[in-house]
Tab-separated table of C-alpha atoms and ligand atoms in Angstrom:
chain	number	residue	atom	x	y	z
A	27	UNK	CA	89.743	162.740	0.822
A	28	UNK	CA	88.789	166.276	1.793
A	29	UNK	CA	91.866	168.499	2.086
A	30	UNK	CA	90.497	170.064	5.252
A	31	UNK	CA	90.803	166.652	6.937
A	32	UNK	CA	94.452	166.494	5.841
A	33	UNK	CA	94.979	170.040	7.133
A	34	UNK	CA	93.627	168.965	10.521
A	35	UNK	CA	96.193	166.187	10.701
A	36	UNK	CA	99.203	168.041	9.305
A	37	UNK	CA	100.690	171.450	10.006
A	38	UNK	CA	102.473	171.328	6.678
A	39	UNK	CA	101.553	169.937	3.290
A	40	UNK	CA	103.653	169.438	0.180
A	41	UNK	CA	101.660	169.448	-3.016
A	42	UNK	CA	102.079	169.625	-6.770
A	43	UNK	CA	100.230	171.393	-9.572
A	44	UNK	CA	100.132	169.692	-12.968
A	45	UNK	CA	98.497	170.732	-16.208
A	46	UNK	CA	96.793	168.650	-18.931
A	47	UNK	CA	99.090	167.926	-21.873
A	48	UNK	CA	98.478	169.536	-25.247
A	49	UNK	CA	98.950	166.375	-27.342
A	50	UNK	CA	97.743	162.745	-27.123
A	51	UNK	CA	101.377	161.629	-26.655
A	52	UNK	CA	101.723	164.170	-23.855
A	53	UNK	CA	98.580	162.767	-22.208
A	54	UNK	CA	100.022	159.270	-22.226
A	55	UNK	CA	103.281	160.506	-20.726
A	56	UNK	CA	101.451	162.518	-18.058
A	57	UNK	CA	99.184	159.653	-17.038
A	58	UNK	CA	101.658	156.783	-17.254
A	59	UNK	CA	104.998	158.360	-16.354
A	60	UNK	CA	104.847	161.819	-14.836
A	61	UNK	CA	102.019	161.251	-12.363
A	62	UNK	CA	103.480	157.894	-11.390
A	63	UNK	CA	106.817	159.539	-10.621
A	64	UNK	CA	105.106	162.339	-8.722
A	65	UNK	CA	103.126	159.780	-6.704
A	66	UNK	CA	106.385	158.181	-5.551
A	67	UNK	CA	107.274	161.501	-3.899
A	68	UNK	CA	104.202	161.037	-1.687
A	69	UNK	CA	102.657	164.502	-1.989
A	70	UNK	CA	99.771	165.398	0.300
A	71	UNK	CA	97.761	166.372	-2.745
A	72	UNK	CA	98.061	167.049	-6.464
A	73	UNK	CA	96.030	169.699	-8.262
A	74	UNK	CA	95.312	169.913	-11.979
A	75	UNK	CA	94.735	173.173	-13.838
A	76	UNK	CA	91.680	174.009	-15.907
A	77	UNK	CA	92.321	175.919	-19.112
A	78	UNK	CA	95.214	177.893	-17.579
A	79	UNK	CA	97.075	180.005	-20.163
A	80	UNK	CA	94.578	178.944	-22.835
A	81	UNK	CA	95.272	175.260	-22.102
A	82	UNK	CA	92.911	172.330	-22.048
A	83	UNK	CA	89.745	172.228	-19.913
A	84	UNK	CA	88.246	168.903	-20.970
A	85	UNK	CA	90.846	166.632	-19.435
A	86	UNK	CA	91.112	168.077	-15.934
A	87	UNK	CA	88.449	165.936	-14.304
A	88	UNK	CA	89.753	162.689	-15.837
A	89	UNK	CA	93.283	163.485	-14.642
A	90	UNK	CA	92.097	164.323	-11.123
A	91	UNK	CA	90.011	161.140	-10.994
A	92	UNK	CA	93.019	159.127	-12.186
A	93	UNK	CA	95.274	160.580	-9.477
A	94	UNK	CA	92.796	159.524	-6.798
A	95	UNK	CA	92.059	156.090	-8.170
A	96	UNK	CA	95.478	155.001	-9.404
A	97	UNK	CA	97.595	156.444	-6.587
A	98	UNK	CA	95.175	157.021	-3.723
A	99	UNK	CA	96.425	160.600	-3.446
A	100	UNK	CA	94.078	163.467	-2.584
A	101	UNK	CA	93.583	165.628	-5.617
A	102	UNK	CA	92.123	168.985	-6.477
A	103	UNK	CA	90.275	169.987	-9.646
A	104	UNK	CA	90.795	173.623	-10.639
A	105	UNK	CA	87.559	175.076	-11.984
A	106	UNK	CA	87.125	178.485	-13.608
A	107	UNK	CA	83.766	180.182	-14.046
A	108	UNK	CA	84.027	183.290	-16.213
A	109	UNK	CA	83.827	181.538	-19.590
A	110	UNK	CA	81.038	179.159	-18.618
A	111	UNK	CA	77.309	179.751	-18.317
A	112	UNK	CA	75.799	179.003	-14.933
A	113	UNK	CA	74.120	175.942	-16.466
A	114	UNK	CA	77.466	174.649	-17.704
A	115	UNK	CA	78.957	175.065	-14.232
A	116	UNK	CA	76.020	173.114	-12.772
A	117	UNK	CA	76.675	170.298	-15.245
A	118	UNK	CA	80.420	170.241	-14.544
A	119	UNK	CA	79.768	170.072	-10.806
A	120	UNK	CA	77.514	167.066	-11.327
A	121	UNK	CA	80.384	165.382	-13.208
A	122	UNK	CA	82.750	166.274	-10.378
A	123	UNK	CA	80.421	164.593	-7.891
A	124	UNK	CA	80.025	161.529	-10.121
A	125	UNK	CA	83.802	161.136	-10.308
A	126	UNK	CA	84.135	161.235	-6.535
A	127	UNK	CA	86.231	164.424	-6.596
A	128	UNK	CA	86.161	166.163	-3.213
A	129	UNK	CA	88.373	169.235	-3.616
A	130	UNK	CA	87.985	172.187	-5.966
A	131	UNK	CA	90.187	175.238	-6.488
A	132	UNK	CA	87.423	177.702	-7.356
A	133	UNK	CA	88.660	180.399	-9.731
A	134	UNK	CA	87.371	183.130	-11.938
A	135	UNK	CA	89.804	182.371	-14.787
A	136	UNK	CA	90.517	184.801	-17.605
A	137	UNK	CA	88.968	185.501	-20.956
A	138	UNK	CA	90.912	183.934	-23.824
A	139	UNK	CA	93.110	186.570	-25.531
A	140	UNK	CA	91.343	186.163	-28.873
A	141	UNK	CA	87.830	186.158	-27.432
A	142	UNK	CA	86.616	188.416	-24.681
A	143	UNK	CA	82.972	187.502	-25.229
A	144	UNK	CA	82.109	185.734	-22.019
A	145	UNK	CA	78.620	184.328	-21.688
A	146	UNK	CA	76.312	186.893	-20.082
A	147	UNK	CA	74.796	184.329	-17.769
A	148	UNK	CA	78.039	183.522	-15.943
A	149	UNK	CA	79.596	183.816	-12.497
A	150	UNK	CA	81.665	186.991	-12.717
A	151	UNK	CA	83.917	186.356	-9.710
A	152	UNK	CA	85.200	183.272	-7.972
A	153	UNK	CA	83.224	184.323	-4.871
A	154	UNK	CA	79.999	183.849	-6.859
A	155	UNK	CA	81.122	180.368	-7.899
A	156	UNK	CA	81.960	179.513	-4.295
A	157	UNK	CA	78.583	180.761	-3.051
A	158	UNK	CA	76.831	178.632	-5.646
A	159	UNK	CA	78.814	175.494	-4.749
A	160	UNK	CA	78.168	175.992	-1.032
A	161	UNK	CA	74.466	176.607	-1.631
A	162	UNK	CA	74.045	173.492	-3.774
A	163	UNK	CA	76.511	171.122	-2.146
A	164	UNK	CA	76.880	172.389	1.432
A	165	UNK	CA	80.082	170.867	2.883
A	166	UNK	CA	80.482	168.120	0.324
A	167	UNK	CA	83.601	169.846	-1.081
A	168	UNK	CA	86.716	171.419	0.342
A	169	UNK	CA	87.187	174.649	-1.597
A	170	UNK	CA	90.403	176.512	-2.261
A	171	UNK	CA	90.943	179.922	-3.837
A	172	UNK	CA	93.778	181.905	-5.403
A	173	UNK	CA	95.635	184.577	-3.424
A	174	UNK	CA	97.972	187.196	-4.864
A	175	UNK	CA	100.896	188.411	-2.715
A	176	UNK	CA	101.502	191.200	-5.258
A	177	UNK	CA	97.706	191.722	-5.571
A	178	UNK	CA	95.705	190.534	-8.562
A	179	UNK	CA	96.675	192.435	-11.734
A	180	UNK	CA	93.133	193.828	-12.075
A	181	UNK	CA	92.991	195.101	-8.497
A	182	UNK	CA	93.450	198.816	-7.959
A	183	UNK	CA	95.064	198.451	-4.522
A	184	UNK	CA	96.173	195.827	-2.022
A	185	UNK	CA	93.535	196.656	0.610
A	186	UNK	CA	90.721	196.086	-1.870
A	187	UNK	CA	92.368	192.905	-3.122
A	188	UNK	CA	92.461	191.508	0.420
A	189	UNK	CA	88.891	192.651	1.022
A	190	UNK	CA	87.855	190.521	-1.959
A	191	UNK	CA	89.926	187.618	-0.655
A	192	UNK	CA	88.058	187.926	2.654
A	193	UNK	CA	84.801	187.857	0.712
A	194	UNK	CA	85.875	184.587	-0.963
A	195	UNK	CA	86.539	183.065	2.455
A	196	UNK	CA	83.256	184.402	3.851
A	197	UNK	CA	81.451	182.849	0.882
A	198	UNK	CA	82.837	179.464	1.928
A	199	UNK	CA	86.462	178.938	0.814
A	200	UNK	CA	88.595	176.763	3.097
A	201	UNK	CA	92.146	177.537	2.004
A	202	UNK	CA	94.266	179.764	-0.227
A	203	UNK	CA	97.080	178.905	-2.641
A	204	UNK	CA	99.171	181.879	-3.692
A	205	UNK	CA	100.355	183.045	-7.045
A	206	UNK	CA	104.056	182.336	-7.571
A	207	UNK	CA	106.602	184.785	-6.182
A	208	UNK	CA	110.375	184.824	-5.817
A	209	UNK	CA	110.809	187.316	-3.003
A	210	UNK	CA	109.595	185.779	0.254
A	211	UNK	CA	108.969	189.209	1.757
A	212	UNK	CA	105.973	189.489	-0.574
A	213	UNK	CA	104.497	186.352	1.004
A	214	UNK	CA	105.245	187.323	4.604
A	215	UNK	CA	103.792	190.831	4.130
A	216	UNK	CA	100.756	189.348	2.417
A	217	UNK	CA	100.084	186.848	5.198
A	218	UNK	CA	100.407	189.652	7.748
A	219	UNK	CA	97.829	191.796	5.926
A	220	UNK	CA	95.539	188.831	5.375
A	221	UNK	CA	95.605	187.989	9.094
A	222	UNK	CA	94.963	191.638	9.982
A	223	UNK	CA	91.870	191.414	7.783
A	224	UNK	CA	90.631	188.562	9.971
A	225	UNK	CA	91.325	185.694	7.550
A	226	UNK	CA	92.393	182.580	9.445
A	227	UNK	CA	92.656	179.961	6.678
A	228	UNK	CA	95.882	178.417	5.401
A	229	UNK	CA	97.777	180.515	2.908
A	230	UNK	CA	99.879	177.956	1.051
A	231	UNK	CA	102.759	179.534	-0.891
A	232	UNK	CA	102.974	178.603	-4.570
A	233	UNK	CA	106.558	178.074	-5.709
A	234	UNK	CA	107.853	177.736	-9.248
A	235	UNK	CA	111.204	175.940	-9.608
A	236	UNK	CA	113.013	177.794	-12.401
A	237	UNK	CA	114.005	175.535	-15.303
A	238	UNK	CA	114.344	178.103	-18.095
A	239	UNK	CA	115.150	181.821	-17.968
A	240	UNK	CA	113.219	182.767	-21.101
A	241	UNK	CA	110.331	180.540	-20.016
A	242	UNK	CA	110.315	182.223	-16.620
A	243	UNK	CA	110.171	185.722	-18.102
A	244	UNK	CA	107.285	184.709	-20.365
A	245	UNK	CA	105.422	182.976	-17.537
A	246	UNK	CA	105.806	185.915	-15.148
A	247	UNK	CA	104.765	188.379	-17.835
A	248	UNK	CA	101.627	186.287	-18.362
A	249	UNK	CA	100.623	186.287	-14.710
A	250	UNK	CA	102.211	189.680	-13.879
A	251	UNK	CA	104.474	188.313	-11.137
A	252	UNK	CA	107.595	190.383	-10.527
A	253	UNK	CA	111.072	188.978	-11.127
A	254	UNK	CA	113.703	190.276	-8.653
A	255	UNK	CA	117.093	191.559	-9.833
A	256	UNK	CA	118.752	188.600	-8.116
A	257	UNK	CA	116.923	186.220	-10.450
A	258	UNK	CA	117.921	188.176	-13.561
A	259	UNK	CA	121.525	188.395	-12.383
A	260	UNK	CA	121.725	184.692	-11.576
A	261	UNK	CA	119.851	183.188	-14.496
A	262	UNK	CA	120.354	185.509	-17.485
A	263	UNK	CA	124.111	184.821	-17.860
A	264	UNK	CA	123.553	181.028	-17.886
A	265	UNK	CA	120.312	180.993	-19.853
A	266	UNK	CA	121.718	178.853	-22.680
A	267	UNK	CA	123.134	176.189	-20.369
A	268	UNK	CA	120.183	174.025	-19.358
A	269	UNK	CA	122.179	172.002	-16.823
A	270	UNK	CA	123.356	175.133	-15.011
A	271	UNK	CA	119.873	176.667	-15.115
A	272	UNK	CA	118.399	173.519	-13.594
A	273	UNK	CA	121.018	173.468	-10.823
A	274	UNK	CA	120.582	177.168	-10.068
A	275	UNK	CA	116.780	176.817	-10.148
A	276	UNK	CA	116.870	173.979	-7.631
A	277	UNK	CA	119.289	175.902	-5.406
A	278	UNK	CA	117.115	179.026	-5.465
A	279	UNK	CA	113.916	177.095	-4.726
A	280	UNK	CA	115.532	175.195	-1.830
A	281	UNK	CA	116.656	178.468	-0.271
A	282	UNK	CA	113.230	180.010	-0.829
A	283	UNK	CA	111.286	177.009	0.555
A	284	UNK	CA	113.536	176.654	3.616
A	285	UNK	CA	113.048	180.292	4.546
A	286	UNK	CA	109.274	180.031	4.058
A	287	UNK	CA	108.962	176.867	6.134
A	288	UNK	CA	111.281	178.131	8.873
A	289	UNK	CA	109.074	181.185	9.211
A	290	UNK	CA	105.712	179.496	9.495
A	291	UNK	CA	104.509	178.717	5.969
A	292	UNK	CA	102.074	175.775	6.143
A	293	UNK	CA	103.844	173.812	3.393
A	294	UNK	CA	104.666	174.392	-0.254
A	295	UNK	CA	102.575	174.040	-3.403
A	296	UNK	CA	104.906	173.465	-6.350
A	297	UNK	CA	104.046	174.778	-9.788
A	298	UNK	CA	105.709	171.744	-11.354
A	299	UNK	CA	105.092	172.510	-15.049
A	300	UNK	CA	104.903	168.685	-15.196
A	301	UNK	CA	108.660	168.434	-14.539
A	302	UNK	CA	109.540	165.834	-11.942
A	303	UNK	CA	113.319	166.160	-11.474
A	304	UNK	CA	113.570	169.618	-9.890
A	305	UNK	CA	110.665	168.986	-7.506
A	306	UNK	CA	112.133	165.604	-6.534
A	307	UNK	CA	115.433	167.209	-5.541
A	308	UNK	CA	113.883	170.203	-3.786
A	309	UNK	CA	111.401	168.183	-1.764
A	310	UNK	CA	114.071	165.689	-0.667
A	311	UNK	CA	115.896	168.590	1.038
A	312	UNK	CA	113.120	170.822	2.355
A	313	UNK	CA	110.497	168.357	3.571
B	422	FAD	P1	88.552	186.531	-8.442
B	422	FAD	O1	88.723	186.072	-7.052
B	422	FAD	O2	87.178	186.525	-9.007
B	422	FAD	O3	89.198	187.976	-8.560
B	422	FAD	C1	89.400	188.572	-9.839
B	422	FAD	C2	89.566	190.071	-9.688
B	422	FAD	O4	88.346	190.656	-9.292
B	422	FAD	C3	90.569	190.495	-8.618
B	422	FAD	O5	91.173	191.693	-9.024
B	422	FAD	C4	89.706	190.701	-7.386
B	422	FAD	O6	90.303	191.567	-6.450
B	422	FAD	C5	88.458	191.282	-8.036
B	422	FAD	N1	87.224	190.971	-7.324
B	422	FAD	C6	86.928	189.834	-6.666
B	422	FAD	N2	85.662	189.889	-6.189
B	422	FAD	C7	85.153	191.084	-6.591
B	422	FAD	C8	83.896	191.725	-6.433
B	422	FAD	N3	82.902	191.152	-5.747
B	422	FAD	N4	83.711	192.950	-7.003
B	422	FAD	C9	84.701	193.560	-7.698
B	422	FAD	N5	85.932	192.991	-7.860
B	422	FAD	C10	86.147	191.775	-7.321
B	422	FAD	N6	93.540	180.207	-14.311
B	422	FAD	C11	92.982	179.285	-15.138
B	422	FAD	O7	92.432	179.643	-16.188
B	422	FAD	N7	93.029	177.938	-14.837
B	422	FAD	C12	93.614	177.467	-13.706
B	422	FAD	O8	93.643	176.272	-13.468
B	422	FAD	C13	94.208	178.419	-12.812
B	422	FAD	N8	94.787	178.030	-11.661
B	422	FAD	C14	95.295	178.967	-10.783
B	422	FAD	C15	95.849	178.544	-9.574
B	422	FAD	C16	96.369	179.470	-8.684
B	422	FAD	C17	96.937	178.987	-7.371
B	422	FAD	C18	96.374	180.848	-9.009
B	422	FAD	C19	96.984	181.853	-8.077
B	422	FAD	C20	95.831	181.284	-10.215
B	422	FAD	C21	95.267	180.344	-11.105
B	422	FAD	N9	94.675	180.741	-12.310
B	422	FAD	C22	94.143	179.801	-13.163
B	422	FAD	C23	94.636	182.161	-12.700
B	422	FAD	C24	93.323	182.879	-12.276
B	422	FAD	O9	92.216	182.292	-12.892
B	422	FAD	C25	93.467	184.329	-12.723
B	422	FAD	O10	94.474	184.968	-11.987
B	422	FAD	C26	92.180	185.161	-12.703
B	422	FAD	O11	92.456	186.411	-13.350
B	422	FAD	C27	91.677	185.502	-11.315
B	422	FAD	O12	91.107	184.432	-10.720
B	422	FAD	P2	90.536	184.554	-9.207
B	422	FAD	O13	89.872	183.284	-8.914
B	422	FAD	O14	91.592	185.051	-8.309
B	422	FAD	O15	89.458	185.717	-9.447
């Protein structure tokens, strides 16, 4: 199902991001346990990453196809362009069509840390990927893009960052999912600026339930998301007590999601890190 049809029916969506496992055992657990448990929470859609953080790219389409076929849940394939040739992208899109996948989160991606040699014949920005998909496939896909409440780390200023977001929408994107953030003011200010720039699409906030303090610091360093003092003060003293961290992470996310939803956010996209329990608890309260 196209996400834009779901968006027409629902003011709010609750969705999950998963990532392909790194081991064959992990694959089995993801396919047979984790996704099954997530499906029982009846999300509006599930998205699967593509090579994020140097992770796997080959399994994304199979996972997305499985989510649709096994659970009849709308799903979204992330697709990054910078490390592929244009021919490779054309081939991947043919596979996406063959698998009956209808929704794509169209991204630039990043060069791997150990190899900055991208193919020369590539799409340099997600907007170029979007333009290509729209040219070749018209309205066959619903296309999402990434948005950055703190601006993308490579952007020189927020105005320019939003100008490029507007370009992605003008090239044919239908919705935006944001980078994670912990201070809701970042999201509200971002949405305000985005609307002032004339962008009308949904800006779905991306929320990471905290399950590990050290993991959080590493994750945020990787994607250059800021960590407020409140988070350090709450989580650092209990960082070696996994039960307390989990409880505090759920409490923080519930507070964050409630405030977002009460102030007009069109749902929540959970960065699940393939962990069911926290999302299950949070969604049971905030939905
Ligand atoms: P772009 O939109 O191409 O923007 C990249 C930079 O270029 C920005 O600074 C932008 O302002 C600037 N820019 C854009 N257009 C132009 C232009 N025409 N001229 C000059 N500058 C321009 N990464 C993965 O590898 N796999 C994933 O599955 C994945 N999933 C993600 C999901 C979400 C919701 C988010 C928020 C991020 C995800 N990422 C993923 C990370 C993403 O790939 C990186 O943040 C990447 O650095 C930027 O991708 P983008 O699509 O935003 O790039």
